[in-house]
Tab-separated table of C-alpha atoms in Angstrom:
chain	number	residue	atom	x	y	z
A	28	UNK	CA	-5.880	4.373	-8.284
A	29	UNK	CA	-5.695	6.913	-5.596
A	30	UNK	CA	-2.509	8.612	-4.464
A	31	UNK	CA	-1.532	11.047	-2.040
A	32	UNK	CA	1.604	13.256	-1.985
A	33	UNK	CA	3.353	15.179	0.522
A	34	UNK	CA	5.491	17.570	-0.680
A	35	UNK	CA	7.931	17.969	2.360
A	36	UNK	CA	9.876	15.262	3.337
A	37	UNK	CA	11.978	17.029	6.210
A	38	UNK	CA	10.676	20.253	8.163
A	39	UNK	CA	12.902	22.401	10.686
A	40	UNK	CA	11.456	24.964	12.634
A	41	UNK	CA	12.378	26.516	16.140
A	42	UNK	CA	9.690	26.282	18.882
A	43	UNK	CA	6.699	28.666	18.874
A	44	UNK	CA	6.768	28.894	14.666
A	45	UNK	CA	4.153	28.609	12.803
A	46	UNK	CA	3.275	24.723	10.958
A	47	UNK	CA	1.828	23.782	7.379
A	48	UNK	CA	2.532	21.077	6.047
A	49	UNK	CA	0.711	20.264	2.392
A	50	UNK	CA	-1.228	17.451	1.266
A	51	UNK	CA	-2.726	16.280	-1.526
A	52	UNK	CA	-4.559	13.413	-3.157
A	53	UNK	CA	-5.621	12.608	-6.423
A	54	UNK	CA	-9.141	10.866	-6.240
A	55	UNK	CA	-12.166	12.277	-8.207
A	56	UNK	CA	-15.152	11.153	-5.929
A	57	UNK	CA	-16.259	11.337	-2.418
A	58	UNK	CA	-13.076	11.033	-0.126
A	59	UNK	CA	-12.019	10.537	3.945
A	60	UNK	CA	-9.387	12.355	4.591
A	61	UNK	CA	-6.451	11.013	7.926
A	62	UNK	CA	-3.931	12.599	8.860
A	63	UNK	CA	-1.425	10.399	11.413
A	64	UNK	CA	1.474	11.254	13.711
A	65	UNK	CA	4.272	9.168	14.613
A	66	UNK	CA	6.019	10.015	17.401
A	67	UNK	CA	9.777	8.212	17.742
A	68	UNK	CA	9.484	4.956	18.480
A	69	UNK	CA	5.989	4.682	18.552
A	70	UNK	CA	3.095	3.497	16.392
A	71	UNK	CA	0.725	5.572	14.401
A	72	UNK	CA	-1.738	8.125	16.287
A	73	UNK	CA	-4.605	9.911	14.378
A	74	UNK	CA	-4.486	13.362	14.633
A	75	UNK	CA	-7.189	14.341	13.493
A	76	UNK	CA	-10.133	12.945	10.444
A	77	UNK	CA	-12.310	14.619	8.066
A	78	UNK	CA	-15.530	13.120	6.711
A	79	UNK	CA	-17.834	15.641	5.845
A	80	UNK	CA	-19.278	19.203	6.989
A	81	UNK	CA	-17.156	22.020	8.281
A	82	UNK	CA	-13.876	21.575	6.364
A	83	UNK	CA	-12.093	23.163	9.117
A	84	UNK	CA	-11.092	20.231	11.033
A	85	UNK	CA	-9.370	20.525	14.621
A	86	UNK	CA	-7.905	17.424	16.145
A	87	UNK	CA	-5.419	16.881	19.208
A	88	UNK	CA	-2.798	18.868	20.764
A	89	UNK	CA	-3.817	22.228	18.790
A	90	UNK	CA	-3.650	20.906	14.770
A	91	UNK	CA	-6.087	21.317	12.573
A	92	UNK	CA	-6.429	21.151	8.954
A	93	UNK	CA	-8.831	22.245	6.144
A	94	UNK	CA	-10.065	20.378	3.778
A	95	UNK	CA	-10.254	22.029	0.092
A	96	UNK	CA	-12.155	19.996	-2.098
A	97	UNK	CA	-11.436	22.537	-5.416
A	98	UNK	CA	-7.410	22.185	-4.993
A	99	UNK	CA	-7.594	18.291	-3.550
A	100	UNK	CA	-5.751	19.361	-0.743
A	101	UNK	CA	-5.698	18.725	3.259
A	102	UNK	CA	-3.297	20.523	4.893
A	103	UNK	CA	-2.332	20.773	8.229
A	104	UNK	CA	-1.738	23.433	10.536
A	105	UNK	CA	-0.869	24.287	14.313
A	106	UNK	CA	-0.256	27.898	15.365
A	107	UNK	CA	2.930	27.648	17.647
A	108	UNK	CA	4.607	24.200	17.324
A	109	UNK	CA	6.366	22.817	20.137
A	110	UNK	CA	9.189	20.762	20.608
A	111	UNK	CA	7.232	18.072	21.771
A	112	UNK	CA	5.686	18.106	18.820
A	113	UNK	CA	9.258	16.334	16.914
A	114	UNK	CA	7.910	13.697	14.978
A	115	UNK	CA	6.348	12.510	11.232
A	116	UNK	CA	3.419	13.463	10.041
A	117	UNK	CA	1.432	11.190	7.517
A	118	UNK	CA	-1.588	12.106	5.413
A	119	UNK	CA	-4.093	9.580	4.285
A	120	UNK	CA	-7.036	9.023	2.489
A	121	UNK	CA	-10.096	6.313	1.588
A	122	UNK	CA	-12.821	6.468	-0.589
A	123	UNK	CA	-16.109	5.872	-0.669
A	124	UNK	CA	-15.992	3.015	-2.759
A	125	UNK	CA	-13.369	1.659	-0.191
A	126	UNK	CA	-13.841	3.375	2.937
A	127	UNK	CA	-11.813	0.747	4.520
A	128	UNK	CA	-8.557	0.945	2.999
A	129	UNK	CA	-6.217	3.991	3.709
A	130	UNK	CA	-3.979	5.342	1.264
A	131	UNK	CA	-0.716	7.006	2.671
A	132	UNK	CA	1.519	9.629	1.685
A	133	UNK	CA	5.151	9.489	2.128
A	134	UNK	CA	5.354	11.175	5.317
A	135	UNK	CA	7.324	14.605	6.485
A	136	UNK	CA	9.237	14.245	9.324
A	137	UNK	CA	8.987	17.580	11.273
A	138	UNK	CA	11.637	19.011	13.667
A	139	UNK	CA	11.330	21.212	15.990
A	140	UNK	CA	14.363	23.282	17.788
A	141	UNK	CA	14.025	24.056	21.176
B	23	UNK	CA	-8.123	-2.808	26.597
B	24	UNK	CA	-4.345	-3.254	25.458
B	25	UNK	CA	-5.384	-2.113	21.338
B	26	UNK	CA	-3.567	-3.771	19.096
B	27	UNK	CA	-0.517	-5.796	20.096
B	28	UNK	CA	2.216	-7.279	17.588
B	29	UNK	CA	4.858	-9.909	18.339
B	30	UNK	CA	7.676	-9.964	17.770
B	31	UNK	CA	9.091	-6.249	18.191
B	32	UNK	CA	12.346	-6.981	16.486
B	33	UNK	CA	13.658	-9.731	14.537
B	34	UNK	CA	16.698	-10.646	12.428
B	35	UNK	CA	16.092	-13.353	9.760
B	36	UNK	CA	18.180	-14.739	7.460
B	37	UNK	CA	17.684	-14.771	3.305
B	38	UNK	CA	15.449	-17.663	3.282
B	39	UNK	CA	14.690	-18.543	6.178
B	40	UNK	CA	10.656	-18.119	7.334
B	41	UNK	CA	8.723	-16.826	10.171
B	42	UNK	CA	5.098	-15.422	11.424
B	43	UNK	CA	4.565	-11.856	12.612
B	44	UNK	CA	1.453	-12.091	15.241
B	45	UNK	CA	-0.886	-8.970	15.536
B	46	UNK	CA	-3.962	-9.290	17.924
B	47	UNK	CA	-6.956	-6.698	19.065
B	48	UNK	CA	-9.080	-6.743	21.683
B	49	UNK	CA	-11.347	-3.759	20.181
B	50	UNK	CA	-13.730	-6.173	18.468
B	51	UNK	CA	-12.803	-4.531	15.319
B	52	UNK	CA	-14.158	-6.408	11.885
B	53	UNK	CA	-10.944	-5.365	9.710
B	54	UNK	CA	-7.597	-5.756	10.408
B	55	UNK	CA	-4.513	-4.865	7.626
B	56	UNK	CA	-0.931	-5.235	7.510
B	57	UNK	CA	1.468	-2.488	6.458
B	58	UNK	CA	5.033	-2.346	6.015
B	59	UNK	CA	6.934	0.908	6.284
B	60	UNK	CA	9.824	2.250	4.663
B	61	UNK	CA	11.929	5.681	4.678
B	62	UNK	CA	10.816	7.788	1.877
B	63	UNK	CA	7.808	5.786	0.850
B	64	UNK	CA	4.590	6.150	3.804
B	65	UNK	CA	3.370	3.165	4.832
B	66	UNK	CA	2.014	0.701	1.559
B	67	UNK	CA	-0.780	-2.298	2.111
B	68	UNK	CA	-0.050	-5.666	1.870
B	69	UNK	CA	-2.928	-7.230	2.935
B	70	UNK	CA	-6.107	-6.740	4.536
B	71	UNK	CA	-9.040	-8.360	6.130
B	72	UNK	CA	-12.151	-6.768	6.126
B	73	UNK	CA	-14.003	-9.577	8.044
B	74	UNK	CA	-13.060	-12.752	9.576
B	75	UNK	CA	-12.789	-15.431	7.002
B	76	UNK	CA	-12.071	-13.171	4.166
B	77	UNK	CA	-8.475	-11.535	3.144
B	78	UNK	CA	-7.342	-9.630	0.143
B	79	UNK	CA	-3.946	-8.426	-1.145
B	80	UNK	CA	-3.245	-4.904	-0.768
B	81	UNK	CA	-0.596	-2.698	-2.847
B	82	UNK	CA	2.867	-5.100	-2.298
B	83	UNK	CA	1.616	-8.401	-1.029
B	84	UNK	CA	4.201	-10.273	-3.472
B	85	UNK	CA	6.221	-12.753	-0.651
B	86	UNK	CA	3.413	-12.608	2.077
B	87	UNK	CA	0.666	-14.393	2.684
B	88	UNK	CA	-1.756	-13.803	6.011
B	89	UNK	CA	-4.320	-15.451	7.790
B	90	UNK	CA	-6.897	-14.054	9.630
B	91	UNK	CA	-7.110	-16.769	12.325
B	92	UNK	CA	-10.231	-15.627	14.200
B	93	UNK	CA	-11.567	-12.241	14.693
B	94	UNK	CA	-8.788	-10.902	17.018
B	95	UNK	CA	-5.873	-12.412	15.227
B	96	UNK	CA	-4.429	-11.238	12.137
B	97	UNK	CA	-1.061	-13.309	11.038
B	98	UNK	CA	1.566	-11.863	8.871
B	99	UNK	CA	3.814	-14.925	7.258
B	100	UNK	CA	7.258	-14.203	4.946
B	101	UNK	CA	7.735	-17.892	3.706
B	102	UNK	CA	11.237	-17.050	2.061
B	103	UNK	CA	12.598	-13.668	3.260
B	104	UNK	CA	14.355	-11.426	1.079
B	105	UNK	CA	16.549	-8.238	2.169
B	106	UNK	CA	13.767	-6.431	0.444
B	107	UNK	CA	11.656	-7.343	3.404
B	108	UNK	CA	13.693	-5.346	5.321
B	109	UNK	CA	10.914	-3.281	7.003
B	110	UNK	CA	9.034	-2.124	9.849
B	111	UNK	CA	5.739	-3.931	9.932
B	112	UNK	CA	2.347	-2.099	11.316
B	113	UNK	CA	-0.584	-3.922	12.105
B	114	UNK	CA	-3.920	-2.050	12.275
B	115	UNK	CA	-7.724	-2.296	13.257
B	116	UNK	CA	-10.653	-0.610	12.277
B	117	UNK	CA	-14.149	-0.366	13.651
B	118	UNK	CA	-17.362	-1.886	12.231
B	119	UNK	CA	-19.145	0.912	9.825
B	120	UNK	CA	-17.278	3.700	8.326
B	121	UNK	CA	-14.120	3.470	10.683
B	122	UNK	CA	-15.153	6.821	11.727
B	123	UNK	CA	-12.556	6.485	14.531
B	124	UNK	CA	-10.058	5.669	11.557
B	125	UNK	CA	-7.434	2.487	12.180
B	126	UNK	CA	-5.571	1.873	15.201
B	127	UNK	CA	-1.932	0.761	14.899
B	128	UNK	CA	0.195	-1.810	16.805
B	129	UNK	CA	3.437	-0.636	18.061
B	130	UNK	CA	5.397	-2.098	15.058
B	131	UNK	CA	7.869	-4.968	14.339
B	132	UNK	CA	11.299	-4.092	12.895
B	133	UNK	CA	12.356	-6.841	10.731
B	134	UNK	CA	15.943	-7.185	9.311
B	135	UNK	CA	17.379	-9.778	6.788
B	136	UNK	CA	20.516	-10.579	6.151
């Protein structure tokens, strides 16, 4: 069975730092790779999705994340995080055998001081 | 288009007692899963439909059981709930093909039992 981990649990930066946060899945074969934000109170939003070609992926409101097949990893970046930004980040995957079913990772709840 | 809507938002149940978690799309979206949500773990599977008429167990589907009513509706039933199923419940859609647009999530129901 797949998995997917996500190392941090609970981020803290001050406005205008730098953001990675790591993921990584465990699946041999062809994969689709999510990742999610949920903002508080509100339901799941996808940030951005990678399926195939360029591994450099951008998505919404500046992230992006690169997709490296050799370490199983998809991790996601923004530049200059904002406190708008406050909120948890998951990272998901299917395969190609079952594109239709997402596997999630535990989530990493990012915070971000003004 | 109002996505995917889920009734009710909150709800306090006692051990035992039963009720029906609605989730509806107006996407005309072939699959449609329910998730439940817990700190620390992501968001796990419990059940899925990839089509109407068809529905298959997911990762913790132990004390649920669903049915996919027609192809909007997607019902989430506890029959006997424990203070295990404790949760916040997610309802999602995806689109015919690969689901290149990935699932869209209801807003969530936050379920306590006593």
């Amino acid at each position: 069975a797949q998995s997917v981990s996500q190392h941090n649990h609970h981020v803290i930066l001050s406005e205008a730092a730098s953001l990675e946060l790591g993921c990584n899945y465990s699946y041999g074969g062809t994969v689709n790779l999510f990742w999610y934000v949920q903002y508080p109170g509100q339901h799941l939003q996808l940030l951005l999705k990678y399926f195939s070609g360029d591994p450099l992926v951008k998505g919404i409101k500046g992230f992006e994340a690169e997709f490296i097949k050799s370490k199983f990893s998809f991790n996601l970046r923004k530049p200059s995080v904002q406190w708008s930004d406050t909120a948890e980040y998951f990272c998901a995957v299917s395969h190609s055998g079952s594109a239709r079913q997402l596997t999630f990772g535990s989530g990493t709840q990012l915070t971000v001081l003004p | 288009n109002a996505g995917v809507t889920q009734t009710p938002k909150f709800q306090v149940l006692k051990t035992g007692q039963s009720m029906t978690l609605q989730c509806a799309q107006d996407m005309n979206h072939n699959s449609m899963y329910w998730y439940r949500q817990d700190p620390g773990m992501g968001l796990r599977l419990i059940y899925y439909s990839a089509s109407e008429g068809t529905t298959d167990k997911g990762e913790v589907p132990n004390g649920y059981n669903v049915s996919r009513l027609n192809k909007r509706e997607f019902s989430l039933r506890l029959e006997s709930a424990a203070p295990s199923q404790t949760s916040v419940y997610f309802c999602a859609s995806m689109s015919p093909g690969l689901g290149l647009e990935g699932q869209f999530f209801g807003p969530g129901t936050r379920l306590t039992v006593l």
